[in-house]
mmCIF file of C-alpha atoms in Angstrom:
data_model
loop_
_atom_site.group_PDB
_atom_site.id
_atom_site.type_symbol
_atom_site.label_atom_id
_atom_site.label_comp_id
_atom_site.label_asym_id
_atom_site.label_seq_id
_atom_site.Cartn_x
_atom_site.Cartn_y
_atom_site.Cartn_z
ATOM 1 C CA UNK A 1 -58.205 140.685 -140.584
ATOM 2 C CA UNK A 2 -57.504 137.769 -138.237
ATOM 3 C CA UNK A 3 -53.858 137.608 -139.368
ATOM 4 C CA UNK A 4 -53.430 141.320 -138.830
ATOM 5 C CA UNK A 5 -54.955 141.060 -135.347
ATOM 6 C CA UNK A 6 -52.961 138.005 -134.264
ATOM 7 C CA UNK A 7 -49.546 138.960 -135.634
ATOM 8 C CA UNK A 8 -48.952 141.975 -133.250
ATOM 9 C CA UNK A 9 -50.280 139.889 -130.287
ATOM 10 C CA UNK A 10 -47.874 137.060 -131.071
ATOM 11 C CA UNK A 11 -44.970 139.484 -131.429
ATOM 12 C CA UNK A 12 -45.944 141.160 -128.120
ATOM 13 C CA UNK A 13 -46.036 137.731 -126.304
ATOM 14 C CA UNK A 14 -42.592 136.757 -127.677
ATOM 15 C CA UNK A 15 -41.036 140.082 -126.698
ATOM 16 C CA UNK A 16 -42.345 139.527 -123.138
ATOM 17 C CA UNK A 17 -40.847 135.993 -123.240
ATOM 18 C CA UNK A 18 -37.507 137.396 -124.339
ATOM 19 C CA UNK A 19 -37.547 139.985 -121.563
ATOM 20 C CA UNK A 20 -38.396 137.271 -119.051
ATOM 21 C CA UNK A 21 -35.405 135.204 -120.414
ATOM 22 C CA UNK A 22 -37.610 132.288 -121.458
ATOM 23 C CA UNK A 23 -35.543 129.475 -123.133
ATOM 24 C CA UNK A 24 -35.509 129.689 -126.958
ATOM 25 C CA UNK A 25 -37.748 132.776 -127.050
ATOM 26 C CA UNK A 26 -35.526 134.479 -129.552
ATOM 27 C CA UNK A 27 -35.500 131.413 -131.813
ATOM 28 C CA UNK A 28 -39.272 131.230 -131.697
ATOM 29 C CA UNK A 29 -39.570 134.936 -132.519
ATOM 30 C CA UNK A 30 -37.347 134.498 -135.534
ATOM 31 C CA UNK A 31 -39.252 131.532 -136.880
ATOM 32 C CA UNK A 32 -42.499 133.398 -136.355
ATOM 33 C CA UNK A 33 -41.140 136.392 -138.212
ATOM 34 C CA UNK A 34 -40.079 134.140 -141.128
ATOM 35 C CA UNK A 35 -43.528 132.478 -141.222
ATOM 36 C CA UNK A 36 -45.231 135.900 -141.053
ATOM 37 C CA UNK A 37 -43.000 137.241 -143.862
ATOM 38 C CA UNK A 38 -43.886 134.221 -145.989
ATOM 39 C CA UNK A 39 -47.578 134.773 -145.412
ATOM 40 C CA UNK A 40 -47.289 138.474 -146.301
ATOM 41 C CA UNK A 41 -45.268 137.534 -149.407
ATOM 42 C CA UNK A 42 -48.038 135.196 -150.526
ATOM 43 C CA UNK A 43 -50.724 137.751 -149.900
ATOM 44 C CA UNK A 44 -48.802 140.176 -152.063
ATOM 45 C CA UNK A 45 -48.246 137.571 -154.649
ATOM 46 C CA UNK A 46 -51.967 136.828 -154.792
ATOM 47 C CA UNK A 47 -52.521 140.488 -155.646
ATOM 48 C CA UNK A 48 -49.636 140.357 -158.266
ATOM 49 C CA UNK A 49 -47.628 142.762 -156.236
ATOM 50 C CA UNK A 50 -44.432 140.695 -156.189
ATOM 51 C CA UNK A 51 -42.391 139.748 -159.250
ATOM 52 C CA UNK A 52 -41.436 136.248 -158.006
ATOM 53 C CA UNK A 53 -44.785 134.497 -158.216
ATOM 54 C CA UNK A 54 -43.548 131.844 -155.806
ATOM 55 C CA UNK A 55 -45.683 130.580 -152.899
ATOM 56 C CA UNK A 56 -43.667 130.569 -149.682
ATOM 57 C CA UNK A 57 -46.330 130.106 -146.972
ATOM 58 C CA UNK A 58 -46.143 126.248 -146.968
ATOM 59 C CA UNK A 59 -42.378 126.368 -146.512
ATOM 60 C CA UNK A 60 -42.824 128.983 -143.728
ATOM 61 C CA UNK A 61 -45.466 126.784 -142.103
ATOM 62 C CA UNK A 62 -43.137 123.703 -142.324
ATOM 63 C CA UNK A 63 -40.349 125.740 -140.775
ATOM 64 C CA UNK A 64 -42.703 126.886 -138.079
ATOM 65 C CA UNK A 65 -43.900 123.350 -137.266
ATOM 66 C CA UNK A 66 -40.364 122.009 -137.381
ATOM 67 C CA UNK A 67 -39.270 124.679 -134.945
ATOM 68 C CA UNK A 68 -42.165 123.849 -132.612
ATOM 69 C CA UNK A 69 -41.256 120.204 -132.720
ATOM 70 C CA UNK A 70 -37.637 121.022 -132.052
ATOM 71 C CA UNK A 71 -38.495 123.245 -129.107
ATOM 72 C CA UNK A 72 -40.798 120.589 -127.644
ATOM 73 C CA UNK A 73 -38.252 117.913 -127.957
ATOM 74 C CA UNK A 74 -35.652 120.086 -126.301
ATOM 75 C CA UNK A 75 -38.095 120.824 -123.502
ATOM 76 C CA UNK A 76 -38.932 117.162 -122.943
ATOM 77 C CA UNK A 77 -35.232 116.306 -123.039
ATOM 78 C CA UNK A 78 -34.461 118.902 -120.403
ATOM 79 C CA UNK A 79 -37.338 117.721 -118.280
ATOM 80 C CA UNK A 80 -36.095 114.181 -118.489
ATOM 81 C CA UNK A 81 -32.573 115.201 -117.561
ATOM 82 C CA UNK A 82 -33.972 117.271 -114.714
ATOM 83 C CA UNK A 83 -35.965 114.244 -113.555
ATOM 84 C CA UNK A 84 -32.861 112.032 -113.651
ATOM 85 C CA UNK A 85 -30.891 114.662 -111.676
ATOM 86 C CA UNK A 86 -33.615 114.872 -109.074
ATOM 87 C CA UNK A 87 -33.643 111.026 -108.876
ATOM 88 C CA UNK A 88 -29.859 110.938 -108.269
ATOM 89 C CA UNK A 89 -30.117 113.661 -105.711
ATOM 90 C CA UNK A 90 -32.934 111.836 -103.987
ATOM 91 C CA UNK A 91 -30.863 108.656 -103.909
ATOM 92 C CA UNK A 92 -27.963 110.610 -102.335
ATOM 93 C CA UNK A 93 -30.205 112.159 -99.762
ATOM 94 C CA UNK A 94 -31.709 108.778 -98.913
ATOM 95 C CA UNK A 95 -28.224 107.254 -98.402
ATOM 96 C CA UNK A 96 -27.171 110.183 -96.285
ATOM 97 C CA UNK A 97 -30.434 109.879 -94.346
ATOM 98 C CA UNK A 98 -29.827 106.174 -93.741
ATOM 99 C CA UNK A 99 -26.275 106.911 -92.558
ATOM 100 C CA UNK A 100 -27.593 109.628 -90.133
ATOM 101 C CA UNK A 101 -30.203 107.236 -88.840
ATOM 102 C CA UNK A 102 -27.643 104.523 -88.240
ATOM 103 C CA UNK A 103 -25.335 107.065 -86.529
ATOM 104 C CA UNK A 104 -28.221 108.298 -84.326
ATOM 105 C CA UNK A 105 -29.211 104.687 -83.555
ATOM 106 C CA UNK A 106 -25.675 103.960 -82.460
ATOM 107 C CA UNK A 107 -25.648 107.072 -80.245
ATOM 108 C CA UNK A 108 -28.976 106.075 -78.742
ATOM 109 C CA UNK A 109 -27.748 102.642 -78.172
ATOM 110 C CA UNK A 110 -24.679 103.821 -76.362
ATOM 111 C CA UNK A 111 -26.798 106.252 -74.272
ATOM 112 C CA UNK A 112 -29.178 103.455 -73.409
ATOM 113 C CA UNK A 113 -26.347 101.241 -72.293
ATOM 114 C CA UNK A 114 -24.945 104.008 -70.149
ATOM 115 C CA UNK A 115 -28.393 104.643 -68.592
ATOM 116 C CA UNK A 116 -28.712 100.956 -67.836
ATOM 117 C CA UNK A 117 -25.356 100.829 -66.195
ATOM 118 C CA UNK A 118 -26.307 103.887 -64.046
ATOM 119 C CA UNK A 119 -29.591 102.309 -63.080
ATOM 120 C CA UNK A 120 -27.884 99.073 -62.178
ATOM 121 C CA UNK A 121 -25.501 100.948 -59.964
ATOM 122 C CA UNK A 122 -28.428 102.909 -58.450
ATOM 123 C CA UNK A 123 -30.258 99.598 -57.724
ATOM 124 C CA UNK A 124 -27.198 98.274 -55.967
ATOM 125 C CA UNK A 125 -26.925 101.386 -53.849
ATOM 126 C CA UNK A 126 -30.651 101.307 -53.005
ATOM 127 C CA UNK A 127 -30.402 97.598 -52.102
ATOM 128 C CA UNK A 128 -27.502 98.417 -49.776
ATOM 129 C CA UNK A 129 -29.676 100.900 -47.879
ATOM 130 C CA UNK A 130 -32.245 98.255 -47.030
ATOM 131 C CA UNK A 131 -31.995 96.603 -43.667
ATOM 132 C CA UNK A 132 -30.260 93.273 -43.239
ATOM 133 C CA UNK A 133 -32.146 90.048 -42.745
ATOM 134 C CA UNK A 134 -30.832 89.675 -39.200
ATOM 135 C CA UNK A 135 -31.126 92.945 -37.148
ATOM 136 C CA UNK A 136 -29.871 92.349 -33.621
ATOM 137 C CA UNK A 137 -31.454 89.017 -33.250
ATOM 138 C CA UNK A 138 -34.690 89.968 -35.033
ATOM 139 C CA UNK A 139 -34.923 87.919 -38.218
ATOM 140 C CA UNK A 140 -36.594 89.895 -41.045
ATOM 141 C CA UNK A 141 -37.724 88.275 -44.248
ATOM 142 C CA UNK A 142 -38.457 90.644 -47.128
ATOM 143 C CA UNK A 143 -38.970 90.634 -50.866
ATOM 144 C CA UNK A 144 -38.213 94.015 -52.540
ATOM 145 C CA UNK A 145 -39.394 94.089 -56.222
ATOM 146 C CA UNK A 146 -39.561 97.391 -58.000
ATOM 147 C CA UNK A 147 -41.507 98.091 -61.159
ATOM 148 C CA UNK A 148 -38.377 99.612 -62.630
ATOM 149 C CA UNK A 149 -34.642 99.136 -61.773
ATOM 150 C CA UNK A 150 -35.097 101.445 -58.776
ATOM 151 C CA UNK A 151 -38.364 102.645 -57.109
ATOM 152 C CA UNK A 152 -39.938 104.813 -54.536
ATOM 153 C CA UNK A 153 -40.742 102.144 -51.922
ATOM 154 C CA UNK A 154 -38.665 101.808 -48.789
ATOM 155 C CA UNK A 155 -38.789 99.839 -45.501
ATOM 156 C CA UNK A 156 -36.584 99.844 -42.509
ATOM 157 C CA UNK A 157 -36.251 98.267 -39.072
ATOM 158 C CA UNK A 158 -34.391 99.756 -36.120
ATOM 159 C CA UNK A 159 -34.315 99.454 -32.354
ATOM 160 C CA UNK A 160 -34.781 102.532 -30.157
ATOM 161 C CA UNK A 161 -32.761 103.341 -27.046
ATOM 162 C CA UNK A 162 -35.660 102.231 -25.001
ATOM 163 C CA UNK A 163 -35.433 98.762 -26.587
ATOM 164 C CA UNK A 164 -38.503 99.034 -28.698
ATOM 165 C CA UNK A 165 -38.566 98.051 -32.320
ATOM 166 C CA UNK A 166 -39.592 100.551 -34.945
ATOM 167 C CA UNK A 167 -40.653 99.648 -38.486
ATOM 168 C CA UNK A 168 -40.943 102.065 -41.373
ATOM 169 C CA UNK A 169 -42.918 101.316 -44.539
ATOM 170 C CA UNK A 170 -42.994 104.228 -46.983
ATOM 171 C CA UNK A 171 -43.809 105.002 -50.600
ATOM 172 C CA UNK A 172 -42.393 108.212 -51.974
ATOM 173 C CA UNK A 173 -44.109 110.121 -54.715
ATOM 174 C CA UNK A 174 -42.539 109.418 -58.102
ATOM 175 C CA UNK A 175 -40.985 106.484 -59.883
ATOM 176 C CA UNK A 176 -37.564 105.420 -60.939
ATOM 177 C CA UNK A 177 -34.471 107.382 -59.914
ATOM 178 C CA UNK A 178 -36.570 110.309 -58.684
ATOM 179 C CA UNK A 179 -38.514 108.136 -56.238
ATOM 180 C CA UNK A 180 -35.381 106.250 -55.176
ATOM 181 C CA UNK A 181 -33.576 109.477 -54.205
ATOM 182 C CA UNK A 182 -36.507 110.661 -52.118
ATOM 183 C CA UNK A 183 -36.685 107.363 -50.252
ATOM 184 C CA UNK A 184 -32.996 107.348 -49.536
ATOM 185 C CA UNK A 185 -33.352 110.857 -48.068
ATOM 186 C CA UNK A 186 -36.402 109.698 -46.171
ATOM 187 C CA UNK A 187 -34.709 106.739 -44.668
ATOM 188 C CA UNK A 188 -31.694 108.870 -43.545
ATOM 189 C CA UNK A 189 -33.993 111.467 -41.980
ATOM 190 C CA UNK A 190 -36.023 108.711 -40.271
ATOM 191 C CA UNK A 191 -32.940 107.242 -38.639
ATOM 192 C CA UNK A 192 -31.769 110.654 -37.426
ATOM 193 C CA UNK A 193 -35.272 111.576 -35.977
ATOM 194 C CA UNK A 194 -35.698 108.201 -34.401
ATOM 195 C CA UNK A 195 -32.955 109.076 -31.926
ATOM 196 C CA UNK A 196 -34.764 112.321 -30.846
ATOM 197 C CA UNK A 197 -38.425 111.280 -30.664
ATOM 198 C CA UNK A 198 -39.843 108.410 -28.702
ATOM 199 C CA UNK A 199 -43.400 108.590 -29.761
ATOM 200 C CA UNK A 200 -44.299 107.629 -33.326
ATOM 201 C CA UNK A 201 -46.718 110.598 -33.680
ATOM 202 C CA UNK A 202 -43.976 113.057 -32.898
ATOM 203 C CA UNK A 203 -41.538 111.363 -35.143
ATOM 204 C CA UNK A 204 -43.949 111.299 -38.084
ATOM 205 C CA UNK A 205 -44.975 114.979 -37.467
ATOM 206 C CA UNK A 206 -41.327 116.068 -37.528
ATOM 207 C CA UNK A 207 -40.609 113.868 -40.514
ATOM 208 C CA UNK A 208 -43.521 115.444 -42.421
ATOM 209 C CA UNK A 209 -42.310 118.915 -41.616
ATOM 210 C CA UNK A 210 -38.797 118.264 -42.824
ATOM 211 C CA UNK A 211 -40.101 117.065 -46.276
ATOM 212 C CA UNK A 212 -43.113 119.280 -46.637
ATOM 213 C CA UNK A 213 -41.110 122.402 -45.924
#
């Protein structure tokens, strides 16, 4: 009864495997059919319904086990080859990744060198905007140290038409190149407005309007 129940189920499963294009499904179905035929032959022989009188089930079972061992060995071999292929592909990807990282590092290094050159040039330009140490007889000592190559701090000394000295100390919002650009614009505007306004309050009010607007 168990054999009769399992045989159709095994055939059904193998047919589904063949439809799904599973590897070696046809071979497994053929071996299973041979083993089933041998079992049926022995059952008929037990009831004296076959003239041969030969027992074939052990040979069918041996063939079935041998086929199972063969299929398992093929599957392990393919899995091992697949693992080797994946390992080689991984090595190739690692080497390509290392080359890409090296190329990107070289690009970043060149970019960083270019940025440093630009900052050095900006620093020289900003230093050139600062007042000289001797402004019309007034000796000015100063030490200008920025947190970065360039900064947002600025100072200036100039003499008005009335003979008074005017000193500017300013700190623009922002750091680096952004702050330096603002301070350079601030210094230029300060020099222009100093010629128009005598009182510091008027000068600062006009300077605030020009930047706040």
